[in-house]
Structure formats: structure tokens, C-alpha cells
Coordinates of C-alpha atoms in Angstrom, one line a residue:
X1 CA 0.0 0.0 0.0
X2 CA 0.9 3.4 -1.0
X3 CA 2.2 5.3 2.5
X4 CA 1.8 9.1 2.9
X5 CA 5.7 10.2 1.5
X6 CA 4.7 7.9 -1.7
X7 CA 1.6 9.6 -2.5
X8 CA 3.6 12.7 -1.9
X9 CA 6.4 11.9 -4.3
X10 CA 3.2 10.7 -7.0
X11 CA 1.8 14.0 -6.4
X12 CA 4.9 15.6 -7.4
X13 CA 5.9 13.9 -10.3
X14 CA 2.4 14.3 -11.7
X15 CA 2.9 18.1 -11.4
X16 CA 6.1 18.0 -12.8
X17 CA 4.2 16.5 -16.1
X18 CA 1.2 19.1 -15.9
X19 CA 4.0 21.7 -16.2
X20 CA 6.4 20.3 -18.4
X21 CA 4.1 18.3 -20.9
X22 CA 0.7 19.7 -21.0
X23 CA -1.0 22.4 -22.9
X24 CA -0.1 24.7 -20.1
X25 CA 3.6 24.8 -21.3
X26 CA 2.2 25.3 -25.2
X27 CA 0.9 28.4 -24.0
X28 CA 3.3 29.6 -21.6
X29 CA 6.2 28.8 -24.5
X30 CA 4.2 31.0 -27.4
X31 CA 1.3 32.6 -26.0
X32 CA 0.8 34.0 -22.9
X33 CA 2.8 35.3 -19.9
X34 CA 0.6 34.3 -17.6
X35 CA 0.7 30.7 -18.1
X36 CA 4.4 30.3 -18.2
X37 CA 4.1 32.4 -14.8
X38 CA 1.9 29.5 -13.4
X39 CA 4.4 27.3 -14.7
X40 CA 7.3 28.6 -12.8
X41 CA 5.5 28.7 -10.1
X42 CA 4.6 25.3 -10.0
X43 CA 8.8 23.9 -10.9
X44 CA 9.6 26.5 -7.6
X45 CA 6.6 26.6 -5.2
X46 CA 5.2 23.1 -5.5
X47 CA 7.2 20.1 -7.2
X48 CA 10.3 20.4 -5.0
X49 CA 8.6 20.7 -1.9
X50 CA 6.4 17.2 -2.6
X51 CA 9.3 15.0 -4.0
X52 CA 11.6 16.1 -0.8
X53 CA 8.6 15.8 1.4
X54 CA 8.1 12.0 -0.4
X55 CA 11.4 11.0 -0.4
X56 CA 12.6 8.3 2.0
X57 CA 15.0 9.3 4.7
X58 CA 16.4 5.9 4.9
X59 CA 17.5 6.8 1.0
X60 CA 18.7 10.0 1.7
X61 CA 21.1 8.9 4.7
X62 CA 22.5 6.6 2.5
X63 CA 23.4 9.0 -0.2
X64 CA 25.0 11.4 2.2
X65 CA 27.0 8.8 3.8
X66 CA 29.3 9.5 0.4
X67 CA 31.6 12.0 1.3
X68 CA 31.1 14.1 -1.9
X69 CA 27.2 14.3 -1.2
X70 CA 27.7 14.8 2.2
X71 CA 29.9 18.0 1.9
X72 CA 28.2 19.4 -1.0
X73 CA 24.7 19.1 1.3
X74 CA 26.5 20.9 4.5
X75 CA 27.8 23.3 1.9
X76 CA 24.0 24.1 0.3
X77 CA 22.4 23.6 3.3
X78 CA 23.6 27.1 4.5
X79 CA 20.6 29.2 5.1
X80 CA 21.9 32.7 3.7
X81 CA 23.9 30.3 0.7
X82 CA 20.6 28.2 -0.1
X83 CA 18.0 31.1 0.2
X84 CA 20.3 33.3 -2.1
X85 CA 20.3 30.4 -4.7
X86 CA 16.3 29.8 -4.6
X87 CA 15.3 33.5 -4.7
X88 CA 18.6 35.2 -6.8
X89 CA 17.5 32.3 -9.4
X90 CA 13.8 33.0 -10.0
X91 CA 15.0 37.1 -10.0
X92 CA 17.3 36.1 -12.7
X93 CA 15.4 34.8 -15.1
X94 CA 12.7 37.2 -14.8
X95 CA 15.3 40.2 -16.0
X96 CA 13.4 40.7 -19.5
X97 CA 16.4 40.8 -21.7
X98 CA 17.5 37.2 -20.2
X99 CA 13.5 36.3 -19.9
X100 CA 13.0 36.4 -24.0
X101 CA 15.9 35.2 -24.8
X102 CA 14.9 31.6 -22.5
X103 CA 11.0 31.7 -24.8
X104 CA 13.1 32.6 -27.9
X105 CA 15.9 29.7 -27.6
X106 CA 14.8 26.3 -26.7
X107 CA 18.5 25.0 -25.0
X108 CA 18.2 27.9 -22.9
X109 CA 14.7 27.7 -21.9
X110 CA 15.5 23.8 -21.2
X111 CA 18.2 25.6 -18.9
X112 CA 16.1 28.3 -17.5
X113 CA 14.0 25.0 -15.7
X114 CA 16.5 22.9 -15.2
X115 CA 17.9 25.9 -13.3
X116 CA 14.1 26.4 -11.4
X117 CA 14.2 22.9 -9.9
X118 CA 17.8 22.4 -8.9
X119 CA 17.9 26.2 -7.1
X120 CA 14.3 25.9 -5.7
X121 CA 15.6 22.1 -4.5
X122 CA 18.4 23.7 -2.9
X123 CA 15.9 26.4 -1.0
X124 CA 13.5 24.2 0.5
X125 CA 16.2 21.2 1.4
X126 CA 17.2 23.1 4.8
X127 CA 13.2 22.9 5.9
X128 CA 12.0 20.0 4.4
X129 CA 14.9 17.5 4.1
X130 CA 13.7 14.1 4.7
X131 CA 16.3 14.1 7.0
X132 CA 14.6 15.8 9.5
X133 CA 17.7 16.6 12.4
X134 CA 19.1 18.6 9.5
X135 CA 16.3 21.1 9.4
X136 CA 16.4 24.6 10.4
X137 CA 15.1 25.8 13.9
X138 CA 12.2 27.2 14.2
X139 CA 12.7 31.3 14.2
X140 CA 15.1 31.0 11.4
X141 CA 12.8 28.9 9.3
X142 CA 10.0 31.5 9.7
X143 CA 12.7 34.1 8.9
X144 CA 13.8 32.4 5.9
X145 CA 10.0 31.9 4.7
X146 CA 8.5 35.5 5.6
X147 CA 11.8 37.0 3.4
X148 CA 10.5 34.9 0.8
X149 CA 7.5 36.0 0.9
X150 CA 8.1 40.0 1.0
X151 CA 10.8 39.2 -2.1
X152 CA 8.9 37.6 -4.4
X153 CA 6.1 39.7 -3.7
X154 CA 8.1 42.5 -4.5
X155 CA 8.7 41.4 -8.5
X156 CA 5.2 40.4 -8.4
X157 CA 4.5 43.9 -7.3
X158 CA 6.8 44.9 -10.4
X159 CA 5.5 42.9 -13.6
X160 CA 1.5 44.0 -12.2
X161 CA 2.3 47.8 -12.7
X162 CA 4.9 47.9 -14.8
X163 CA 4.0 49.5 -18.3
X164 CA 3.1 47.0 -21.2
X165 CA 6.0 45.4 -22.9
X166 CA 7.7 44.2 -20.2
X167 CA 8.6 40.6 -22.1
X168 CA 8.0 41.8 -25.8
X169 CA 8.4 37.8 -27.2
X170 CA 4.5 37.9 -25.8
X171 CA 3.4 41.0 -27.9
X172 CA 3.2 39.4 -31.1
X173 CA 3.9 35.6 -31.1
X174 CA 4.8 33.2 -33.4
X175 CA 1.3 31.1 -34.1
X176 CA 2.6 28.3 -34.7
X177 CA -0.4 26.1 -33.5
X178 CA -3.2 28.3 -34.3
X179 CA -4.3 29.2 -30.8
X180 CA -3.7 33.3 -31.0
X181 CA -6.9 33.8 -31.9
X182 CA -8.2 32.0 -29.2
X183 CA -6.3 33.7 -26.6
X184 CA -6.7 37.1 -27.4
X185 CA -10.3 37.0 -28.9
X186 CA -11.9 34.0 -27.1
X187 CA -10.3 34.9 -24.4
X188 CA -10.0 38.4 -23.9
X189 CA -6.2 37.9 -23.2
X190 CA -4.8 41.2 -24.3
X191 CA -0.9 41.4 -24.3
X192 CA -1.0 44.1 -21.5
X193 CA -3.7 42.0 -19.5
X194 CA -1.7 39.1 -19.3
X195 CA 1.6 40.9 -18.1
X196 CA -0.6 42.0 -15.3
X197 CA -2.6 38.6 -14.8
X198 CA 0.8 36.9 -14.8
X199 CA 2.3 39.6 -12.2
X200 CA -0.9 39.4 -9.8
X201 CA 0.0 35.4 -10.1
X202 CA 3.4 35.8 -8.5
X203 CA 2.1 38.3 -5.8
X204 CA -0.8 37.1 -4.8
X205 CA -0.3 33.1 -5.1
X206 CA 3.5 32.9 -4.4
X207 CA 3.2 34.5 -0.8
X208 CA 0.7 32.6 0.3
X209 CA 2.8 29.2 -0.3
X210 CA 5.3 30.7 1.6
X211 CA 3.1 31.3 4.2
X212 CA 1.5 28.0 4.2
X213 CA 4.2 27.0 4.7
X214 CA 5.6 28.8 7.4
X215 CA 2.4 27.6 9.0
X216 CA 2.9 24.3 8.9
X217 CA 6.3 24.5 10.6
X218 CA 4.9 26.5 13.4
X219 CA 2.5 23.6 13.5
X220 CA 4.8 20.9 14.1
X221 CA 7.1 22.9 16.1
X222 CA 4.2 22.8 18.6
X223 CA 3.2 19.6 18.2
X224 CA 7.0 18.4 18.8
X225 CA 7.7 19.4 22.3
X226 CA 4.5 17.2 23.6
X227 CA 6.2 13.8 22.0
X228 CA 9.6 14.2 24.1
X229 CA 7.2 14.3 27.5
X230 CA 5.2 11.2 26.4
X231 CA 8.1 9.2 25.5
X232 CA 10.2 9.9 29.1
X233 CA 7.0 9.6 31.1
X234 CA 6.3 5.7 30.1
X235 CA 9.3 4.7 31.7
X236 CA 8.5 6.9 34.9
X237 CA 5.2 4.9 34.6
X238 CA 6.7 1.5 34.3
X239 CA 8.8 2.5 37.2
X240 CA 6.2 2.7 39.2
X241 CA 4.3 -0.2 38.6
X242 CA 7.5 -1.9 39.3
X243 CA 7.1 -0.7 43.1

């Protein structure tokens, strides 16, 4: 039977395929800037997070008993090194000269996702590691998450109000499967409305992950301290039945 960290790792894989081979990359490669937006999001916010949270420990202890893997995971595991990576990366790719040029050329937009999951691996790993007595404490890990959240919210903030033609490749793109019509018609999808649907996207969903998150830690952190007192008081008890 499938235990909770499988269905995880299931989960993740099968939104690794919804961003990576379904319609929704069609349109974020030639159409819209809103859908490749939803697509990053999903490679940074939500894949990494479910494979590391369905991983096995067991498997992960093993790896890192190889000295190579072991130092290069105390080397990324640095908060200020790791958070850096995660957040410097999506800010990156987001720079609009370096943005087109990843819709334009297909080995560099290969790169420019490659680049998503490894650094946004690398940002969660020091609060959700399967190994779990590697994870970060509890104030720096809301520290690290709230940062997040104001930082990404910021170039959210950006793309909503900048002026139109922010990411040009979107203003008049290449229709090569016949869905422009659709999209801007249909649709209503204007080229300036979709720089602002695909800004409001990364403010107003990417926070709230963070958040989540942040929740969930604060969660188990109070749930934690109760399991220590259980566990010490059953031998007190057995102690005294003893007598």
C-alpha cells in the first residue's frame, strides 16, 4: 500500500508532467505570460517541496554517507547560501532581456528550468529535508519563509504595474499552433492584460505558499515538544508499577 511520502512523491511527479508536458507549457512557451508564470511557479513553489517531502529518509542517509554528497549538502544547506540560490535564481530569469531570450531559444529555456528545480531544490532542502535533524530551527525557518515571501512579492508587485512590454516575445507571437486567436479573442487575453494577470500570479499566489508553509512549521514545532514528554514519562510509569 501506498504510505503518505509515496503519494507525496506521486503527487509531485504528476505536477512535474502538468508543467512540463501539458498544454499549459504550449501556452506559456508562445502565448501567454501568464501561463508560463503559473508554470514557474509550480517547478519553484510546488514540485520540490512534494518530492523532498516524499522522499525516504532511509534513501537520503545513505546517499549522504558519500563524502562528496555529504559535503556538498553541508555546503547548500547554509541558510543565507541556499535562500540566495532559490530566490537570486527565479529574480534572474525574470530580467526581461534574459527572460526572451529563454522563450526565444529552446537549449536555454531547457536551462532556464533545469535551473528552477535544482535552485528551488536547494531552498526548501534546509526545511523539508527528509532528513529531519538537519532542518532549520524554528525562528530562522520562519525568517527564511517571511523573506521569501516579501521578495517575491516585490517582483510580483513589479511585472503587475509595470508598463506594457515588459517581455516583448509575448506582444506578437509566433502562431505556430493556431491558438492566437483563441487567446486574445476568445479569451479576452490582451498582451498588457496578461503581463498584469501573470504579475498578480506571482504576488498574490507565491506569498501565500510561503506562508503555508511557514504555518505548517509552526504547526509541528508545537506539536514536537509534547512527543519528548510522552516518550520519558512511560518509563516513569513503568517504574512505578514496578514498586
Amino acid at each position: 500500500p501506498f504510505t503518505w511520502r509515496a503519494w507525496l512523491f506521486a503527487c509531485g511527479v504528476l505536477v512535474l508532467a502538468l508543467a512540463l508536458v501539458s498544454p499549459l507549457d504550449m501556452l506559456g512557451d508562445r502565448y501567454l505570460f501568464s501561463a508560463h508564470m503559473v508554470q514557474h511557479l509550480l517547478l519553484i513553489l510546488v514540485v520540490p517541496p512534494l518530492l523532498l517531502l516524499g522522499s525516504p529518509p532511509q534513501l537520503w542517509e545513505r546517499i549522504l554517507r558519500w563524502p562528496p554528497a555529504r559535503y556538498a549538502e553541508r555546503l547548500l544547506r547554509r541558510p543565507v547560501l541556499a535562500w540566495l540560490l532559490g530566490i537570486g535564481t527565479f529574480w534572474l530569469w525574470h530580467v526581461p532581456a534574459l527572460y526572451d531570450v529563454a522563450v526565444r531559444e529552446e537549449s536555454i529555456h531547457i536551462l532556464q528550468h533545469f535551473s528552477f528545480l535544482v535552485s528551488a531544490t536547494i531552498f526548501w532542502w534546509p526545511i523539508l529535508t527528509p532528513c529531519t535533524a538537519r532542518r532549520l530551527a524554528l525562528p530562522p525557518t520562519l525568517f527564511y519563509l517571511l523573506s521569501a515571501t516579501i521578495v517575491s512579492s516585490i517582483l510580483g508587485v513589479i511585472i503587475t504595474f509595470a508598463p506594457p512590454g515588459l517581455y516583448p516575445v509575448y506582444e506578437h507571437p509566433v502562431d505556430a499552433f493556431g491558438a492566437l486567436s483563441l487567446v486574445r479573442q476568445t479569451w479576452g487575453l490582451s498582451y498588457a492584460l496578461d503581463q498584469q494577470i501573470g504579475g498578480l500570479i506571482m504576488w498574490v499566489t507565491g506569498g501565500p505558499i510561503y506562508l503555508f508553509v511557514a504555518l505548517w512549521v509552526l504547526i509541528r514545532w508545537f506539536r514536537e515538544p509534547d512527543e519528548p514528554e510522552v516518550a520519558s514519562a512511560q518509563p516513569m510509569q513503568q517504574a512505578q508499577l514496578r514498586l
